[in-house]
Structure formats: C-alpha cells, structure tokens
Amino acid sequence: MRATVLATGGAGYIGSHVAAALLAAGHQVVILDDFSNSRPEVIDRINAIGPGRAVLVRGDVRDGAILDALFGAHRIDAVIHLAGLKAVGESVEKPLLYQKVNVGGAVALFEAMLRHGVMRLVFSSSATVYGMPERMPVTEDARLGTTNPYGRTKLAIEGIIDDVAVAHRDFAAISLRYFNPVGAHASGTLGEDPRGVPNNLFPYIAQTAAGVRERVRVFGDDYPTRDGTGIRDYIHVVDLAEGHVAALEHLLRGDDVEGRNRPINLGCGKGTSVLEALAAFRRAVGTDIPFQVVARRPGDVPEVVADPGLAEQLLGWRAKRGLAQMCADHWAFQRRRMRELG
Ligand code: NAD
Ligand code: UD1
C-alpha cells in the first residue's frame, strides 16, 4: 500500500525523521513547513537519505489558501500533523500564541482536510496530557489533565479530533502520545538542534559534552525514585518515526478505525533516571560530563513511563533501540553540528 502523505512540520526534529521513515517505507511525502523552528536544508538532507524525494510546500499551516492549493495539487491520502510550537516555558509566557498556532493551525488544517475529502489523520500529541499520572506505567485510559498552556493545546486538539470523528463517521484518526524523544538518524544528518539554551535533558547533556555548556544541572535528587532523580521513558526518534508509519498504515488498512480518534502511547516502557542517562551518555562520549545537583524544576513530576502495550497490540510496533543507541546517535549528530559550525 503506497500512500501520499502530507507531513506538516516535516522539517522539524521529529517530522524530518517521520519523513525519512515514510520514504524508507515506500510512501510519497509532501512537507508543509514555515521554517519557524527549522531550516530549509533539512529537506535536502531527507532527500539525500531517500529513496525518492519529499516535495516541499513552504507556508503556514493556518493559511487556508496554501492548504487548498496543496490539496488541489497533490492527491493526499493521509495527513501527519506535527507542525506547532512545543516549548513549555514559552507557552506559559505566551499562552495566546500557543492557542493561535497550535489550536488555530489544527482547526485550519482539519477544515481543509474535510473540504478536500482527506479522512485519515495522525496527530502529534504528548505524554504531557497525563499531567501528574496516578499509576505507572501510564495507559491510554489514565485520567487526563495537564499543568501548562502547551499541554492544554494538545488536550484541546485531541478533543477537537474526537468531535470531528463523531461528526464525520468516515474520518479516522490516531493521536500519538509521545514520551521523551531523543537520539538522531543513523546517517548523522538529521537530529535535534535547539536554538538557545536547551530545556530538555538530552540536548543539554549533549551540549555539555561538546563543551558548549559548563555542566548539566540535575533538577533534584530527592524524588521518591531509585536514585532520587526524575525518571522518564526516553524513546529513540527513529523508533518514534517508525511508530508513525505503523499508525498511518493501520488507518489506511481501515479495520475498525472510522468515526474515532484513538490515543496511542509511543514509548519504550522502560524508565531511566537523570543519573542513569548521564552515565549512559558518558559511555557514548568516552569522557566525563560535569554535573551538579540543583533544586527541583517547578512543575516536574518524579516519574513518567509509558505502557506501550496498545501500540504493539494494535499497530504491531515496538521500540527496538535502547539507551546506548539513543546516546550514541544523539552524540554523533551533536559532533557533526559542532564541525559544521566550526
Ligand atoms: P520542532 O519545532 O522541531 O518541529 C515543528 C516544525 O513545525 C518545525 O519545523 C516548525 O518550523 C514547524 N512549524 C511550526 N509552526 C508552524 C506553522 N504555523 N506552520 C507550518 N509549520 C510550522 O518540534 P518537534 O520536536 O519535531 O515536535 C513536533 C511535534 O511533536 C509538535 O507538535 C510537538 O508538540 C510534538 N511533541 C514533541 C515532543 C518532543 O519532545 N520533541 C514531545 C511530545 C510531542
Ligand atoms: C518536558 C516537558 C513536557 C514535554 C517533554 C518532551 C516540562 C515541564 N515538561 O518533559 O511537557 O512533553 O519535555 O518534550 O518542560 N532535567 C534535568 N536537567 C535539565 C533538564 C532536565 O535534570 O537540564 C531532568 C528533569 O527534571 C526530568 C528529566 O531530566 O526529570 C527529563 O526532563 P526533560 O527532558 O525536560 O523532559 P520532561 O520533563 O519529561
């Protein structure tokens, strides 16, 4: 089954790996991106990996005219919607911007899909919709609730998709709730390259190992966890990307998918503490990585680990790449970026 897939935000960290995974699986890819948080050369890098070439449409996902032209020019079978803003801290400062871009973008996109009869959607959601989970590992039926404006946009969009699927019974969607994506493509050409000071642990460790940052700040060692530091479910971005292909193909097969938006966790089901992540990264780099324990980061939870059982049962997907591979690939990309930047 060869499909033509629109990947919004396909030049971003996760989107570029999704585009590469779609090409690798034999699908055709159209990328819509405004490069507000990525660079055009990413498209060349995706196409250098191939096979085949992704087509680029430059523009804002909120622009109905661009969407109409895109859906008119390409016979799109399904959409993977990744475009959006994702910085939790920024969302606290600019809540309306997050509503405008994330919720506004989703509404404009879904309207255009319905205008053009495109009825298959995979949406980039997040484990942030679980807020402070009561039980570990987290299953998809856990109580939802989030602690920040970014998370509220993800919850809102999931709800909008639920409603669209009720109103249009031939519409079928999967909301993928990502846990903590890390790592980079094996080619070393695609990866995460955050602007400014990284918020997330892996990019911060990588920049510290590269000498850009002085030391990693470990946010609290007094949590009720095995070594006192926060535990997360890190997932290799290539595994995550392959999960999108599995979700897409599940929707296109069409068994019992219409009239619903199904949430599915994408994680490994394995928790790693901050100190364990540091130790694994140190092994990948081969040198010491300075760190210092500081106060807890407000809003952080002790532990978030996925139950990835539904993804395996429904999509036949499970993460294959372990922590050592995540660190090695993340580091290879970081080193390459440093060389490029001189
Ligand atoms: P990213 O910023 O690297 O990628 C997002 C892409 O969307 C960028 O290329 C950006 O230029 C583009 N974009 C933003 N606004 C746009 C607009 N209005 N129109 C067109 N393009 C636009 O982020 P990412 O880490 O690749 O995340 C992708 C998606 O996954 C986001 O929706 C994010 O919320 C979600 N997500 C990410 C994580 C994570 O840890 N990275 C975790 C959970 C969920
Ligand atoms: C963060 C976001 C979450 C988002 C997720 C994936 C917050 C509060 N939450 O979650 O909404 O879905 O990223 O993008 O921002 N840590 C350190 N030092 C650092 C950075 C992090 O010790 O410099 C610790 C944290 O306390 C946590 C772990 O490392 O225990 C992972 O942190 P991070 O990578 O920011 O991810 P999340 O907190 O899971």
PDB file of C-alpha atoms and ligand atoms in Angstrom, residues 9 11-15 33-38 59-62 82-84 86 101 124-126 150 154 178 181, ligand 1:
ATOM      1  CA  GLY A   9       6.119  20.378  10.376  1.00  0.00           C
ATOM      2  CA  ALA A  11      11.297  19.845   8.550  1.00  0.00           C
ATOM      3  CA  GLY A  12      11.370  19.729  12.358  1.00  0.00           C
ATOM      4  CA  TYR A  13      13.160  17.338  14.686  1.00  0.00           C
ATOM      5  CA  ILE A  14      10.511  14.621  14.732  1.00  0.00           C
ATOM      6  CA  GLY A  15       8.946  15.491  11.364  1.00  0.00           C
ATOM      7  CA  ASP A  33       6.616  23.853   6.940  1.00  0.00           C
ATOM      8  CA  ASP A  34       7.136  27.578   7.532  1.00  0.00           C
ATOM      9  CA  PHE A  35      10.659  27.009   8.942  1.00  0.00           C
ATOM     10  CA  SER A  36       9.803  28.966  12.072  1.00  0.00           C
ATOM     11  CA  ASN A  37      11.791  26.376  14.046  1.00  0.00           C
ATOM     12  CA  SER A  38      13.797  24.549  11.368  1.00  0.00           C
ATOM     13  CA  GLY A  59       3.945  28.038   4.315  1.00  0.00           C
ATOM     14  CA  ASP A  60       1.932  28.362   7.476  1.00  0.00           C
ATOM     15  CA  VAL A  61      -0.447  25.546   8.369  1.00  0.00           C
ATOM     16  CA  ARG A  62      -3.026  28.192   9.337  1.00  0.00           C
ATOM     17  CA  LEU A  82       3.349  17.657  13.582  1.00  0.00           C
ATOM     18  CA  ALA A  83       3.558  21.431  13.000  1.00  0.00           C
ATOM     19  CA  GLY A  84       3.271  23.523  16.118  1.00  0.00           C
ATOM     20  CA  LYS A  86       6.376  22.988  21.756  1.00  0.00           C
ATOM     21  CA  VAL A 101      -0.615  28.479  16.338  1.00  0.00           C
ATOM     22  CA  SER A 124       1.487  14.510  17.350  1.00  0.00           C
ATOM     23  CA  SER A 125       0.226  14.528  20.908  1.00  0.00           C
ATOM     24  CA  SER A 126       2.308  14.217  24.052  1.00  0.00           C
ATOM     25  CA  TYR A 150       1.300  23.911  25.833  1.00  0.00           C
ATOM     26  CA  LYS A 154      -2.590  19.182  22.988  1.00  0.00           C
ATOM     27  CA  TYR A 178       4.971  10.678  22.621  1.00  0.00           C
ATOM     28  CA  PRO A 181      12.007  11.505  22.053  1.00  0.00           C
TER      29      PRO A 181
HETATM   30  P1  NAD B   1      10.093  21.113  16.011  1.00  0.00           P
HETATM   31  O1  NAD B   1       9.930  22.514  16.465  1.00  0.00           O
HETATM   32  O2  NAD B   1      11.462  20.612  15.713  1.00  0.00           O
HETATM   33  O3  NAD B   1       9.190  20.857  14.710  1.00  0.00           O
HETATM   34  C1  NAD B   1       7.997  21.548  14.446  1.00  0.00           C
HETATM   35  C2  NAD B   1       8.042  22.004  12.993  1.00  0.00           C
HETATM   36  O4  NAD B   1       6.820  22.694  12.712  1.00  0.00           O
HETATM   37  C3  NAD B   1       9.188  22.975  12.697  1.00  0.00           C
HETATM   38  O5  NAD B   1       9.848  22.577  11.513  1.00  0.00           O
HETATM   39  C4  NAD B   1       8.491  24.327  12.529  1.00  0.00           C
HETATM   40  O6  NAD B   1       9.183  25.161  11.623  1.00  0.00           O
HETATM   41  C5  NAD B   1       7.127  23.898  12.009  1.00  0.00           C
HETATM   42  N1  NAD B   1       6.038  24.837  12.302  1.00  0.00           N
HETATM   43  C6  NAD B   1       5.756  25.442  13.486  1.00  0.00           C
HETATM   44  N2  NAD B   1       4.668  26.234  13.366  1.00  0.00           N
HETATM   45  C7  NAD B   1       4.253  26.101  12.083  1.00  0.00           C
HETATM   46  C8  NAD B   1       3.180  26.657  11.332  1.00  0.00           C
HETATM   47  N3  NAD B   1       2.306  27.514  11.893  1.00  0.00           N
HETATM   48  N4  NAD B   1       3.058  26.295  10.036  1.00  0.00           N
HETATM   49  C9  NAD B   1       3.925  25.449   9.455  1.00  0.00           C
HETATM   50  N5  NAD B   1       4.958  24.888  10.108  1.00  0.00           N
HETATM   51  C10 NAD B   1       5.122  25.218  11.400  1.00  0.00           C
HETATM   52  O7  NAD B   1       9.373  20.182  17.086  1.00  0.00           O
HETATM   53  P2  NAD B   1       9.375  18.603  17.229  1.00  0.00           P
HETATM   54  O8  NAD B   1      10.116  18.238  18.453  1.00  0.00           O
HETATM   55  O9  NAD B   1       9.759  17.978  15.950  1.00  0.00           O
HETATM   56  O10 NAD B   1       7.832  18.352  17.546  1.00  0.00           O
HETATM   57  C11 NAD B   1       6.906  18.008  16.543  1.00  0.00           C
HETATM   58  C12 NAD B   1       5.540  17.820  17.163  1.00  0.00           C
HETATM   59  O11 NAD B   1       5.618  16.815  18.169  1.00  0.00           O
HETATM   60  C13 NAD B   1       4.992  19.069  17.860  1.00  0.00           C
HETATM   61  O12 NAD B   1       3.604  19.133  17.620  1.00  0.00           O
HETATM   62  C14 NAD B   1       5.278  18.803  19.318  1.00  0.00           C
HETATM   63  O13 NAD B   1       4.367  19.476  20.159  1.00  0.00           O
HETATM   64  C15 NAD B   1       5.099  17.303  19.396  1.00  0.00           C
HETATM   65  N6  NAD B   1       5.828  16.697  20.518  1.00  0.00           N
HETATM   66  C16 NAD B   1       7.174  16.854  20.625  1.00  0.00           C
HETATM   67  C17 NAD B   1       7.862  16.294  21.703  1.00  0.00           C
HETATM   68  C18 NAD B   1       9.358  16.453  21.836  1.00  0.00           C
HETATM   69  O14 NAD B   1       9.888  16.109  22.880  1.00  0.00           O
HETATM   70  N7  NAD B   1      10.093  16.930  20.848  1.00  0.00           N
HETATM   71  C19 NAD B   1       7.165  15.564  22.665  1.00  0.00           C
HETATM   72  C20 NAD B   1       5.795  15.404  22.514  1.00  0.00           C
HETATM   73  C21 NAD B   1       5.133  15.978  21.437  1.00  0.00           C
END
